[in-house]
Amino acid sequence: MKQNKSALNEVASLLATDINMGKFLPGTWLKQIELAERYACSRNDVRRALDQLVIERLVQHVPNRGYHVYRLDEKQRNNISEIRAILESAVAKDIIENITAAEFSALEACAQLFDNHVYHGSVLQLFEANIKFHHALLKPCSNKDLIELIFDIRSRVPSAAIGQWKSHARILKSSAEHFAIVEAIRLKDAALLEARIKEHILQVEDRQGSGV
């Protein structure tokens, strides 16, 4: 049973990563035979992984047709971004009270890494650096259950690395927002940090809806 559960978790994780990276775009039908070949596993493992991702709302099951990548409309994306903004900004005080010097240095490094990739990296590197920044930002929080919930909600909106930022100007602004968040923590200003996290997630000026 442990081996089966491990295989399920691995296949589900690999497929979820591919969806979030934009390798399977919203609406794409997922063929179990092809997925079994891609992940070198059994069709049973694929089916169980797909069912797991249905629960997590990354995949949708259509009876008698199969599974496809979940497609959110703009309103749903905006709703999820608003939920994220509420939850993530709510931990601003917790971050400032608990962040260690080492964690702050790591967060600064993540902001710098993203900025470096703006000019010298690929879209994939930007995507990965952005994820690292948000993990580093929330790491000091004492309420680990809340953090798990935040990343669960975040995973419900496939990021699609290529389409996560509408323009190079949006990438530049995201980088500036990362540094602004770091500065708010340096100043130990919880209200400022809360406001900057909300601004970063909601992207009010272009309202892409997915947050970053």
PDB file of N, CA and C in Angstrom, residues 11 44 51-52 61 80 119 137 145 169 190 206:
ATOM      1  N   VAL A  11       3.207  10.665  -9.305  1.00  0.00           N
ATOM      2  CA  VAL A  11       2.578  10.949 -10.590  1.00  0.00           C
ATOM      3  C   VAL A  11       1.725  12.208 -10.502  1.00  0.00           C
ATOM      4  N   ASN A  44      -3.250   2.661 -14.152  1.00  0.00           N
ATOM      5  CA  ASN A  44      -3.969   2.745 -12.881  1.00  0.00           C
ATOM      6  C   ASN A  44      -3.419   3.884 -12.025  1.00  0.00           C
ATOM      7  N   ASP A  51      -7.656  11.521 -10.586  1.00  0.00           N
ATOM      8  CA  ASP A  51      -8.745  11.684  -9.616  1.00  0.00           C
ATOM      9  C   ASP A  51      -8.320  12.582  -8.459  1.00  0.00           C
ATOM     10  N   GLN A  52      -7.053  12.453  -8.045  1.00  0.00           N
ATOM     11  CA  GLN A  52      -6.541  13.303  -6.974  1.00  0.00           C
ATOM     12  C   GLN A  52      -6.523  14.767  -7.411  1.00  0.00           C
ATOM     13  N   HIS A  61     -13.126  16.137 -14.551  1.00  0.00           N
ATOM     14  CA  HIS A  61     -13.554  14.866 -15.138  1.00  0.00           C
ATOM     15  C   HIS A  61     -14.913  15.044 -15.790  1.00  0.00           C
ATOM     16  N   ILE A  80     -10.190  33.829  -6.746  1.00  0.00           N
ATOM     17  CA  ILE A  80      -9.100  33.114  -6.075  1.00  0.00           C
ATOM     18  C   ILE A  80      -7.981  34.077  -5.694  1.00  0.00           C
ATOM     19  N   TYR A 119      16.557  39.875 -16.617  1.00  0.00           N
ATOM     20  CA  TYR A 119      17.454  40.358 -17.666  1.00  0.00           C
ATOM     21  C   TYR A 119      18.279  39.252 -18.322  1.00  0.00           C
ATOM     22  N   LEU A 137       9.016  33.917   1.522  1.00  0.00           N
ATOM     23  CA  LEU A 137       8.232  34.959   2.185  1.00  0.00           C
ATOM     24  C   LEU A 137       7.361  34.379   3.299  1.00  0.00           C
ATOM     25  N   ASP A 145      -0.492  25.442   9.123  1.00  0.00           N
ATOM     26  CA  ASP A 145      -1.718  24.987   8.470  1.00  0.00           C
ATOM     27  C   ASP A 145      -2.255  26.058   7.529  1.00  0.00           C
ATOM     28  N   ALA A 169       6.971  44.564 -19.063  1.00  0.00           N
ATOM     29  CA  ALA A 169       6.746  45.611 -18.066  1.00  0.00           C
ATOM     30  C   ALA A 169       6.142  45.023 -16.790  1.00  0.00           C
ATOM     31  N   ALA A 190       4.304  46.224   9.584  1.00  0.00           N
ATOM     32  CA  ALA A 190       3.314  45.202   9.235  1.00  0.00           C
ATOM     33  C   ALA A 190       2.226  45.754   8.317  1.00  0.00           C
ATOM     34  N   ASP A 206      -3.519  45.927 -13.912  1.00  0.00           N
ATOM     35  CA  ASP A 206      -3.819  45.210 -15.156  1.00  0.00           C
ATOM     36  C   ASP A 206      -4.776  44.040 -14.920  1.00  0.00           C
TER      37      ASP A 206
END
